[in-house]
Each structure stands twice: as C-alpha cells, then as structure tokens.
PDB file of C-alpha atoms in Angstrom:
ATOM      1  CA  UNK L 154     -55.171  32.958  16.702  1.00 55.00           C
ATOM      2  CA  UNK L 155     -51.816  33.545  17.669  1.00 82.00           C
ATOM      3  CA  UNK L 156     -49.069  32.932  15.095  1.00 94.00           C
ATOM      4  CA  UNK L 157     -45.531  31.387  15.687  1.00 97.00           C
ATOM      5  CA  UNK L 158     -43.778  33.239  18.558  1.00 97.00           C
ATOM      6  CA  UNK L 159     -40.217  33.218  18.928  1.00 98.00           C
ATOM      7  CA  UNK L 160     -37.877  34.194  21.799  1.00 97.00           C
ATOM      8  CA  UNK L 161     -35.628  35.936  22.723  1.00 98.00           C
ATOM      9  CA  UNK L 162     -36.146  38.206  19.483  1.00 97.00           C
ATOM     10  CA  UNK L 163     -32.038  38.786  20.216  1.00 98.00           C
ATOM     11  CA  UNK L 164     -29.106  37.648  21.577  1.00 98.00           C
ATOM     12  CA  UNK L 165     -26.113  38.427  22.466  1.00 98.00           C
ATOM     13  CA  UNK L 166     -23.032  35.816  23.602  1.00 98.00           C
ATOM     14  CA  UNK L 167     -20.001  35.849  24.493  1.00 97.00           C
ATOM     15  CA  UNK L 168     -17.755  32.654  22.176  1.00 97.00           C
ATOM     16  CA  UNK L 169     -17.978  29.359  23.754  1.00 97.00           C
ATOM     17  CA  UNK L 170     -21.253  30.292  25.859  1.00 98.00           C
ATOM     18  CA  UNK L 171     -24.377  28.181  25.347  1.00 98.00           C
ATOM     19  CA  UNK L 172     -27.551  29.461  23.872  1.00 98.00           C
ATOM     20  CA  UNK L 173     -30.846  28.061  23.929  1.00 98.00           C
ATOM     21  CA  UNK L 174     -33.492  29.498  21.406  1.00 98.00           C
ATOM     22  CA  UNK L 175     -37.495  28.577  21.549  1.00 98.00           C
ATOM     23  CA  UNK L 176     -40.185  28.693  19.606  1.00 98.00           C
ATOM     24  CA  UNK L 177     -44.038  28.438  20.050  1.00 98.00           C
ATOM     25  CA  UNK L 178     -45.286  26.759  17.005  1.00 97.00           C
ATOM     26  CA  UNK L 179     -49.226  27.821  16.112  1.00 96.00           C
ATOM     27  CA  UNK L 180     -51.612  25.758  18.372  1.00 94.00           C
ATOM     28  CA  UNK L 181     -51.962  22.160  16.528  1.00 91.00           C
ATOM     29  CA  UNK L 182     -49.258  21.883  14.330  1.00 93.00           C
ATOM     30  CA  UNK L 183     -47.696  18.719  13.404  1.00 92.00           C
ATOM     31  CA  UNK L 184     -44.688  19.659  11.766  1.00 93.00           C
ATOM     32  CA  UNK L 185     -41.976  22.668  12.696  1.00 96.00           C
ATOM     33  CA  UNK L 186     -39.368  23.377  11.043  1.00 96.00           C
ATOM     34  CA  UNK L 187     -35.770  25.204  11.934  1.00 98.00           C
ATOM     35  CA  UNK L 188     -33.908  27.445   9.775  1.00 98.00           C
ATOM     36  CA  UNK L 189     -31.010  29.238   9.792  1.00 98.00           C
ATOM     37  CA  UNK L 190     -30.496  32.715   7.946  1.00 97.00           C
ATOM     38  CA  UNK L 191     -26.621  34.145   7.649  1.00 96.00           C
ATOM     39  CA  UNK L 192     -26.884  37.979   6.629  1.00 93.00           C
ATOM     40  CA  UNK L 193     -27.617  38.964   3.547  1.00 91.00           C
ATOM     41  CA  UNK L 194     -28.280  34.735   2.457  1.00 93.00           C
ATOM     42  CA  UNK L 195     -31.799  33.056   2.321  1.00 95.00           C
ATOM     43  CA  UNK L 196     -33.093  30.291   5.269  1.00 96.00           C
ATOM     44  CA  UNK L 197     -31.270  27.218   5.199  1.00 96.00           C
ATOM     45  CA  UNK L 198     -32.962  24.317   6.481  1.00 95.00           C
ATOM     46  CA  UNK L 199     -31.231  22.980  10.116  1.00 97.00           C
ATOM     47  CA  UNK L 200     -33.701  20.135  10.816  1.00 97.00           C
ATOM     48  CA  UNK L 201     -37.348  19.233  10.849  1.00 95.00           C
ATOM     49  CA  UNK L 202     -40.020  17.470  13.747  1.00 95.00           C
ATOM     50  CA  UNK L 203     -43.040  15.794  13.250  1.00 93.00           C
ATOM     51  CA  UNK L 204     -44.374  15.605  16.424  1.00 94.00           C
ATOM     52  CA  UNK L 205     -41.731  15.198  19.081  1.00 96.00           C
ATOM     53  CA  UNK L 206     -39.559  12.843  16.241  1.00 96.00           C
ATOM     54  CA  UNK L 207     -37.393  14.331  14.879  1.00 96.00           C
ATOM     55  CA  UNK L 208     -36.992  13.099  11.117  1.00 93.00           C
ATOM     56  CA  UNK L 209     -34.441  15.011   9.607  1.00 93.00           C
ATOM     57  CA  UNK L 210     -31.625  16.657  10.988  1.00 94.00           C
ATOM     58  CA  UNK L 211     -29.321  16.902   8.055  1.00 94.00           C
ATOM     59  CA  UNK L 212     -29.423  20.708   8.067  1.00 96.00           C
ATOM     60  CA  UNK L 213     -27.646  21.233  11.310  1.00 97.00           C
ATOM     61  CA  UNK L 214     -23.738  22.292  10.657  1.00 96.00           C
ATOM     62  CA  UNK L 215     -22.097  20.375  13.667  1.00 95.00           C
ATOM     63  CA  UNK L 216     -22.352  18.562  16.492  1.00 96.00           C
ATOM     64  CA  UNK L 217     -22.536  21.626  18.804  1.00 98.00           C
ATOM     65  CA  UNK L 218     -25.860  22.136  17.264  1.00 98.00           C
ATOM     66  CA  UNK L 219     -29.276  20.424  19.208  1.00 97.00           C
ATOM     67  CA  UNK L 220     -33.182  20.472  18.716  1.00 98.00           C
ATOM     68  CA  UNK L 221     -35.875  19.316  20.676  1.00 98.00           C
ATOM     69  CA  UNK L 222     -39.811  19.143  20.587  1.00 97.00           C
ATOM     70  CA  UNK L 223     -40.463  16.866  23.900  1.00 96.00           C
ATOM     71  CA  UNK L 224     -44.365  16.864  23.849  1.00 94.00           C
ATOM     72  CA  UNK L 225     -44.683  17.580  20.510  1.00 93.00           C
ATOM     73  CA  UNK L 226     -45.251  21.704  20.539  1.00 95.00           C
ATOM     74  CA  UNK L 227     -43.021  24.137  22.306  1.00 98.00           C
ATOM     75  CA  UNK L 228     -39.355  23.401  20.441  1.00 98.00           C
ATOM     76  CA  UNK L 229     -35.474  24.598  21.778  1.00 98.00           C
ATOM     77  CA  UNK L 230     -32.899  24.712  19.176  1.00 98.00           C
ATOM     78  CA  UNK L 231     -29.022  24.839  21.537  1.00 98.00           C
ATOM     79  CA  UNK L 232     -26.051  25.589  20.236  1.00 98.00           C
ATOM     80  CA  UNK L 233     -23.138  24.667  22.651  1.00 98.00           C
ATOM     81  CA  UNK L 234     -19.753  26.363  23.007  1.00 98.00           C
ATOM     82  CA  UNK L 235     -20.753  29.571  20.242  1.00 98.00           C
ATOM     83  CA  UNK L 236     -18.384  30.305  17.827  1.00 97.00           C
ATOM     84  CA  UNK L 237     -18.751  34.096  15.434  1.00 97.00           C
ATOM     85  CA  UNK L 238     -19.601  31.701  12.274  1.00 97.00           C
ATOM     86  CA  UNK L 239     -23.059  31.002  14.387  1.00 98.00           C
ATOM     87  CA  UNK L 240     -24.161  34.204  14.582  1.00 98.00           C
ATOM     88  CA  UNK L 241     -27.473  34.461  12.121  1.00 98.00           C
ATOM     89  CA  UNK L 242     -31.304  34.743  12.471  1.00 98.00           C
ATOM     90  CA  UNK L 243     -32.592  31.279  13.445  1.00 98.00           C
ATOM     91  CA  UNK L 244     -36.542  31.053  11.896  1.00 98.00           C
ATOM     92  CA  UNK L 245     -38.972  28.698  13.455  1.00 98.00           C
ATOM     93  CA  UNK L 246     -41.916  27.709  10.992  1.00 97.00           C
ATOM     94  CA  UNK L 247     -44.655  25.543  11.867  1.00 95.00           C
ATOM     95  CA  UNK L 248     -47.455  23.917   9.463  1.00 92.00           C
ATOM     96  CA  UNK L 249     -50.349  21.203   9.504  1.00 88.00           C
ATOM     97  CA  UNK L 250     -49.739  17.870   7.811  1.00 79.00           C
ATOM     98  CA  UNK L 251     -52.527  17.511   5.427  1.00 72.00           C
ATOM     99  CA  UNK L 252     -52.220  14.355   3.656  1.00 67.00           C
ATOM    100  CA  UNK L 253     -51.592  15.190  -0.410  1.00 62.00           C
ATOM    101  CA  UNK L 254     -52.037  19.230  -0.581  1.00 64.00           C
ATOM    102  CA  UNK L 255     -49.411  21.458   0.263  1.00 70.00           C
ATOM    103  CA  UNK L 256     -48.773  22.170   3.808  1.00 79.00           C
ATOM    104  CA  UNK L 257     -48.361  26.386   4.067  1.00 86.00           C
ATOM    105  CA  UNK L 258     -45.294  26.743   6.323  1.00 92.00           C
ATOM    106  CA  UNK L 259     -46.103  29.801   8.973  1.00 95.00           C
ATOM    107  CA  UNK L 260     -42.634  31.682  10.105  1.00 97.00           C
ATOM    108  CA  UNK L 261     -42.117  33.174  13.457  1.00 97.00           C
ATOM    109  CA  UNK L 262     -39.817  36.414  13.569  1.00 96.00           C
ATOM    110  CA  UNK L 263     -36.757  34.847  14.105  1.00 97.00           C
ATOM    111  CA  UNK L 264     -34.118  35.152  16.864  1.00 98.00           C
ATOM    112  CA  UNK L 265     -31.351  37.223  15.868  1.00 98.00           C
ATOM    113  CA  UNK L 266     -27.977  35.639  17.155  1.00 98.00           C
ATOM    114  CA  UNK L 267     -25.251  37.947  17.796  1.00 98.00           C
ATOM    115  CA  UNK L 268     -21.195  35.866  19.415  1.00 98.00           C
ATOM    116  CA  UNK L 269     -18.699  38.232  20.281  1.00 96.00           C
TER     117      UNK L 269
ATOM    118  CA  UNK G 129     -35.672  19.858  -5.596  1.00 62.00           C
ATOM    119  CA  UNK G 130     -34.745  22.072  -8.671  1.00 64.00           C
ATOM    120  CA  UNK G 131     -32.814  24.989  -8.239  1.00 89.00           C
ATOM    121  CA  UNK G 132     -34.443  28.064  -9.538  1.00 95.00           C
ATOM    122  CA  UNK G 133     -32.531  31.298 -10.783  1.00 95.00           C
ATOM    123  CA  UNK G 134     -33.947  34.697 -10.239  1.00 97.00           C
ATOM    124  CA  UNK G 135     -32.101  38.064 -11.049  1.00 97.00           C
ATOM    125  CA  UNK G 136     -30.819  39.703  -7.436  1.00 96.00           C
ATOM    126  CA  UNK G 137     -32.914  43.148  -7.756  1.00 97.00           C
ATOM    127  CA  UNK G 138     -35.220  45.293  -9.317  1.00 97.00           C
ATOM    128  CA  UNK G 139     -37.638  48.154  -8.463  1.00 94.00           C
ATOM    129  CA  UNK G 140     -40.821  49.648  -9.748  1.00 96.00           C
ATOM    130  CA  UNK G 141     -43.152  52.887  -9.032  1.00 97.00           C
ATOM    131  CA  UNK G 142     -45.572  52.654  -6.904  1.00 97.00           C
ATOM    132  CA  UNK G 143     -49.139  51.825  -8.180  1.00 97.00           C
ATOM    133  CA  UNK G 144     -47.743  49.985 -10.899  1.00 97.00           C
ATOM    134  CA  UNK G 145     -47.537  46.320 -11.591  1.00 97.00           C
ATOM    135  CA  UNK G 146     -44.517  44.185 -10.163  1.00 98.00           C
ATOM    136  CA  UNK G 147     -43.634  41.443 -12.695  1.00 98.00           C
ATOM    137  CA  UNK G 148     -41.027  39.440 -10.646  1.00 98.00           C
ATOM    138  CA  UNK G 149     -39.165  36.557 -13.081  1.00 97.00           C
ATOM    139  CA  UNK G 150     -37.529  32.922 -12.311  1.00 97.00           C
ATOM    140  CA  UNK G 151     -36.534  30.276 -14.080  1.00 97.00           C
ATOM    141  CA  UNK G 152     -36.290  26.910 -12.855  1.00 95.00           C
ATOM    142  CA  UNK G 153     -35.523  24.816 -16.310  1.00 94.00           C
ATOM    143  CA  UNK G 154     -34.410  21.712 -14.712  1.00 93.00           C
ATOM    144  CA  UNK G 155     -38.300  21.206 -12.767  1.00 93.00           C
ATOM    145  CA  UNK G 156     -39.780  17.984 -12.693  1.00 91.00           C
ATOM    146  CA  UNK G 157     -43.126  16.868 -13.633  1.00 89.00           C
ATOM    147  CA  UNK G 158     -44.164  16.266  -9.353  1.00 87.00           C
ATOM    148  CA  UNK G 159     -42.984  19.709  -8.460  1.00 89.00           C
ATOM    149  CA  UNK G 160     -44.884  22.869  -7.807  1.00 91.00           C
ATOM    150  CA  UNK G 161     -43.571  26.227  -7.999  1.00 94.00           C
ATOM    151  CA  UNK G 162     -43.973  28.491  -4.353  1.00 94.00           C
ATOM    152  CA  UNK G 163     -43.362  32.059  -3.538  1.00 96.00           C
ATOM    153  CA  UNK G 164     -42.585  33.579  -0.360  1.00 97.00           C
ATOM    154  CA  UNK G 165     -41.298  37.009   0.398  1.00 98.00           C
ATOM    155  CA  UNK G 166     -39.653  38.004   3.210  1.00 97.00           C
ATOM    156  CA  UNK G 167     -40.255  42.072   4.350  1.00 96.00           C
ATOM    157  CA  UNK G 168     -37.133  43.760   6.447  1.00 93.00           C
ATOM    158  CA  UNK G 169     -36.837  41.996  10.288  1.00 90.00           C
ATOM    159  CA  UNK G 170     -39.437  39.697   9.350  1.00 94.00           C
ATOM    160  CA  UNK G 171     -39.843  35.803   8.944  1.00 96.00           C
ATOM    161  CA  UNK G 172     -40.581  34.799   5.245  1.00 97.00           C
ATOM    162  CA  UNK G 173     -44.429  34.826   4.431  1.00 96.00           C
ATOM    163  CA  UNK G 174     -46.015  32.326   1.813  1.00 94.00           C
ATOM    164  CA  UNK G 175     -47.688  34.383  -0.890  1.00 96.00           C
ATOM    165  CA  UNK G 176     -48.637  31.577  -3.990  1.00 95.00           C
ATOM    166  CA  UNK G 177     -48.128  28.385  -5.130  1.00 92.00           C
ATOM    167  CA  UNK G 178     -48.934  26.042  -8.586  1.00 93.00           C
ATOM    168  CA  UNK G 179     -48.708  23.400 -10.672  1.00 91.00           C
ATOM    169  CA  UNK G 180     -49.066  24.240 -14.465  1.00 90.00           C
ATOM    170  CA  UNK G 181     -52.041  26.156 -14.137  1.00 87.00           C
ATOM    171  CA  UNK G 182     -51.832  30.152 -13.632  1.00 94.00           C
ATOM    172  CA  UNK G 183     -52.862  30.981 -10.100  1.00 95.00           C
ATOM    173  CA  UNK G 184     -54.399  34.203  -8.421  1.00 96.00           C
ATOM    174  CA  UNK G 185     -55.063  34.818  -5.053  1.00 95.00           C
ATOM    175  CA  UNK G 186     -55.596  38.509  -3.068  1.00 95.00           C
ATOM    176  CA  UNK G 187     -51.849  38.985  -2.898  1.00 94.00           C
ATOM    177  CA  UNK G 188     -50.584  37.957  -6.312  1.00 97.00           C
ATOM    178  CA  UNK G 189     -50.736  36.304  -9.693  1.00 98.00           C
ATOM    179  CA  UNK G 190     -48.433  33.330 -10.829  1.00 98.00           C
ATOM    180  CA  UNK G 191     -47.961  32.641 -14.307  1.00 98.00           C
ATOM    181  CA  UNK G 192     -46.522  29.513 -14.976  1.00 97.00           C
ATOM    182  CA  UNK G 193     -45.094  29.246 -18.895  1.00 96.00           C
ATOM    183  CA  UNK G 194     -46.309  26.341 -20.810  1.00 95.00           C
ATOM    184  CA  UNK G 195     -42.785  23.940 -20.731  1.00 95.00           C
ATOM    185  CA  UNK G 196     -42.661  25.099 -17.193  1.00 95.00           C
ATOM    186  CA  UNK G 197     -39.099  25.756 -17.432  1.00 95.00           C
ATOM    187  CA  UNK G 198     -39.809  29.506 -16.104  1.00 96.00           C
ATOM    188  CA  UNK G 199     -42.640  31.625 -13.644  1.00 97.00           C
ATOM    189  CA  UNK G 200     -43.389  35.382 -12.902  1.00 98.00           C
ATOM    190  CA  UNK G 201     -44.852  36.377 -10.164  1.00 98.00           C
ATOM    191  CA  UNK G 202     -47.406  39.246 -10.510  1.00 98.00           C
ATOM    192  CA  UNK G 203     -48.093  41.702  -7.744  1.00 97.00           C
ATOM    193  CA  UNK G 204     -50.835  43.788  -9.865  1.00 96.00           C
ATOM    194  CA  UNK G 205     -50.722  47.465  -7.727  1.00 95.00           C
ATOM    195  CA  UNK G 206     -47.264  47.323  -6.096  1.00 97.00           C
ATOM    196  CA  UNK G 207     -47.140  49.498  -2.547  1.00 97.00           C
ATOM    197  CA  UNK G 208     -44.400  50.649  -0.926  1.00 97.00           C
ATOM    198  CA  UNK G 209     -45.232  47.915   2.011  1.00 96.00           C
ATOM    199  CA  UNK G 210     -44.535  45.427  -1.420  1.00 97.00           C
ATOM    200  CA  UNK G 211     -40.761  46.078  -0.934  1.00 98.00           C
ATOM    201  CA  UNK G 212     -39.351  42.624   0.336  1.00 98.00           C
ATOM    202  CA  UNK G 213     -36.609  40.018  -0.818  1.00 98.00           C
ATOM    203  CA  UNK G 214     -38.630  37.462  -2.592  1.00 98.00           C
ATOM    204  CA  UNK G 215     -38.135  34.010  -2.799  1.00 97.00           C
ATOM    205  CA  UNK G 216     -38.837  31.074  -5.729  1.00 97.00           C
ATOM    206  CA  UNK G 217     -39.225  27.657  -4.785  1.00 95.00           C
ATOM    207  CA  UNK G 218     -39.747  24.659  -6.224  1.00 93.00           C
ATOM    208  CA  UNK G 219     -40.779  21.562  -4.063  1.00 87.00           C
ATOM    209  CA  UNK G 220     -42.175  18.338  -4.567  1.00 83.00           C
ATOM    210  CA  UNK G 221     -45.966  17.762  -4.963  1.00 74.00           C
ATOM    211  CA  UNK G 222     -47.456  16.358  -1.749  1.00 64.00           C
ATOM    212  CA  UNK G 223     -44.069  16.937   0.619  1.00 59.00           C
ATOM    213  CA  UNK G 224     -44.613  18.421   3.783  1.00 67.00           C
ATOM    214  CA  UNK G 225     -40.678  18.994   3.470  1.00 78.00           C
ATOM    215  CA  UNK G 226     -38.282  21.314   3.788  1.00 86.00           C
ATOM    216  CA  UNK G 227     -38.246  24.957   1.540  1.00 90.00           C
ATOM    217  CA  UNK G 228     -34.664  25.246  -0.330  1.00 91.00           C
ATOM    218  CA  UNK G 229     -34.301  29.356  -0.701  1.00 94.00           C
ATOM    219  CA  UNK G 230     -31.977  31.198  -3.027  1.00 90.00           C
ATOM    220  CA  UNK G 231     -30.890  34.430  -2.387  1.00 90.00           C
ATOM    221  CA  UNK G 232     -34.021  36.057  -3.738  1.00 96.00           C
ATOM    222  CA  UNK G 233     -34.910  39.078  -5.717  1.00 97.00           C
ATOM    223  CA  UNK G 234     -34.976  42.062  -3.636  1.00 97.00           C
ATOM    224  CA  UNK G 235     -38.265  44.349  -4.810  1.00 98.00           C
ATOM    225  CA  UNK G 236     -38.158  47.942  -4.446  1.00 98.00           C
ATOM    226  CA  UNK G 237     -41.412  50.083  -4.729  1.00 97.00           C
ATOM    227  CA  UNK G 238     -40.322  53.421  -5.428  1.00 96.00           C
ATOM    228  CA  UNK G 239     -42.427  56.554  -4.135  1.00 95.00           C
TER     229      UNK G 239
END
C-alpha cells in the first residue's frame, strides 16, 4: 500500500503569513507523529496523536504552532504569523500501536518550509 | 531516553563493509537500541533495532557489546545508494513514543 504522503512537498511564505501543512498517515494507523528538522540538525519531536487525542505536545516551540487529527487519520500541523526561525522540513511519521513490541515509525517526505 | 554519541562522518569503498559506531554508556536496562538512516531529500527510514542480543535483518547487522554501553551497526556490502546520515537511538522497551535523534553520522560510499 501506499506509504505516508505529505503535502505540499514545499513552501514558500512570506513572514507573518499562515501555513498549513498535511499529512496522510498509512491507512490504519493509530499513532502519528510530527517532527521538525532545522538544516543540517536531526528531527525533533513537535507533538504526537493517538487517534484524534492528542497526548503530547511538548515538542512544539510556541504558541503560534497547532496540530490536528479530527477523525483520527488525515493530520494539519499550522503555524500562524511565520517567522525565518520556522523555516525547516516538517516530517510526518505514522505507526501501529501494538501492545509490548516496538511500533516501526513510517516517515513521509517531509514538507520543506521556506519564510522570507 | 539515553543520549547516544556517534562520530559526525566517515566513508568507505564501495563493496566493502560499513561498520558504523555509537556509544550510548548511560542506557538503561528497559531500553533498546534503533537505527534509522535518513538518504538526501528523504524522510528517515527504520533499518534495526535490539535488546542485548545481536540482530540481522536484509539491510544490516547490529552488534550490541556485552555491558551495552556501545553498538555498531553493520551494513555488510556498502553501495553507493548506502550513503545517508544515520541515526542511533535509544528508546524505552514497549513505548510507542517519540524518537530523540542526534545529529547522526553521515556515511559516504565511495566509487
């Protein structure tokens, strides 16, 4: 099947616009995952869904910063009123929650977020 | 979760064996050690995981020292498609949780 799909694969905004970022987990999925990757730096976690709850959000960097999951799939991360320090791939990864065993997270591409 | 340390680079010839180091002295009894790499434009792609036990699956080979203070991760016939920025992690047993990278080693496979 299909993996995780993630669009746009680029943007481009102006500071202080809005952005809003999806992500198709794979079919089935309990848990998805948002990460955020500055240049040259490895994924740092932004927040986490099981489901449509959202259990941690400790990751995200300010208040500007949103996620959803409404029905429990299709997720939108939005970042209001971009500022340059936001610009940075944003990863989606989605995985199964199998009680005791180790859950293999699946990444999309990433959307590559470029503020002028 | 335990941090792990990993050099920043290193490179090999193609065809030969990758032996990719990290150390991660301060892990905890209920906490496996994970790969992932993470090729150029990509998202990062799971590769191994274990416990104590040395692993092997069709991508790699973990070896996992005996104090489990330290891992390398063997990628037996390295191709140029091996070149990637690859990741240790170290994550509690059972924890559908979140994966703390590092910066990574970056691999390159050399013509």
């Amino acid at each position: 099947g299909a993996g995780v799909s993630q669009s746009p694969r680029y943007k481009v905004a102006k500071r202080g616009q809005d952005v809003a970022l999806r992500c198709d987990p794979i079919s089935g999925h309990v848990s998805l995952f948002w990460y955020q990757q500055a240049l040259g730096q490895g994924p740092e976690f932004l927040t986490y869904f099981q489901n449509e709850a959202q259990l941690d959000k400790s990751g995200l960097p300010s208040d500007r910063f949103f996620a959803e999951r409404p029905e429990g799939s299709v997720s939108t991360l939005k970042i209001q009123r971009t500022q340059q320090e936001d610009s940075a791939v944003y990863l989606c990864a989605s995985s199964l929650l199998l009680a005791g065993g180790y859950n293999e997270q699946f990444f999309g591409p990433g959307t590559r977020l470029t503020v002028l | 979760d335990a941090k792990t340390t990993q050099p920043p680079s290193m490179d090999c010839a193609e065809g030969r064996a990758a032996n990719l180091p990290c150390n991660h002295s301060t892990i905890s009894g209920n906490e496996y050690v994970y790969w992932y790499r993470q090729i150029h434009s990509q998202g990062p792609q799971y590769i191994i995981h274990g416990l104590k036990n040395n692993e092997t699956n069709e991508m790699a080979s973990l070896i996992i020292t005996e104090d489990r203070k330290s891992s390398t991760l063997i990628l037996p016939h390295a191709t140029l498609r091996d070149t990637a920025v690859y990741y240790c992690i170290v994550r509690k047993i059972g924890a559908n949780s979140k994966l703390t990278f590092g910066k990574g080693i970056t691999l390159s496979v050399r013509p």
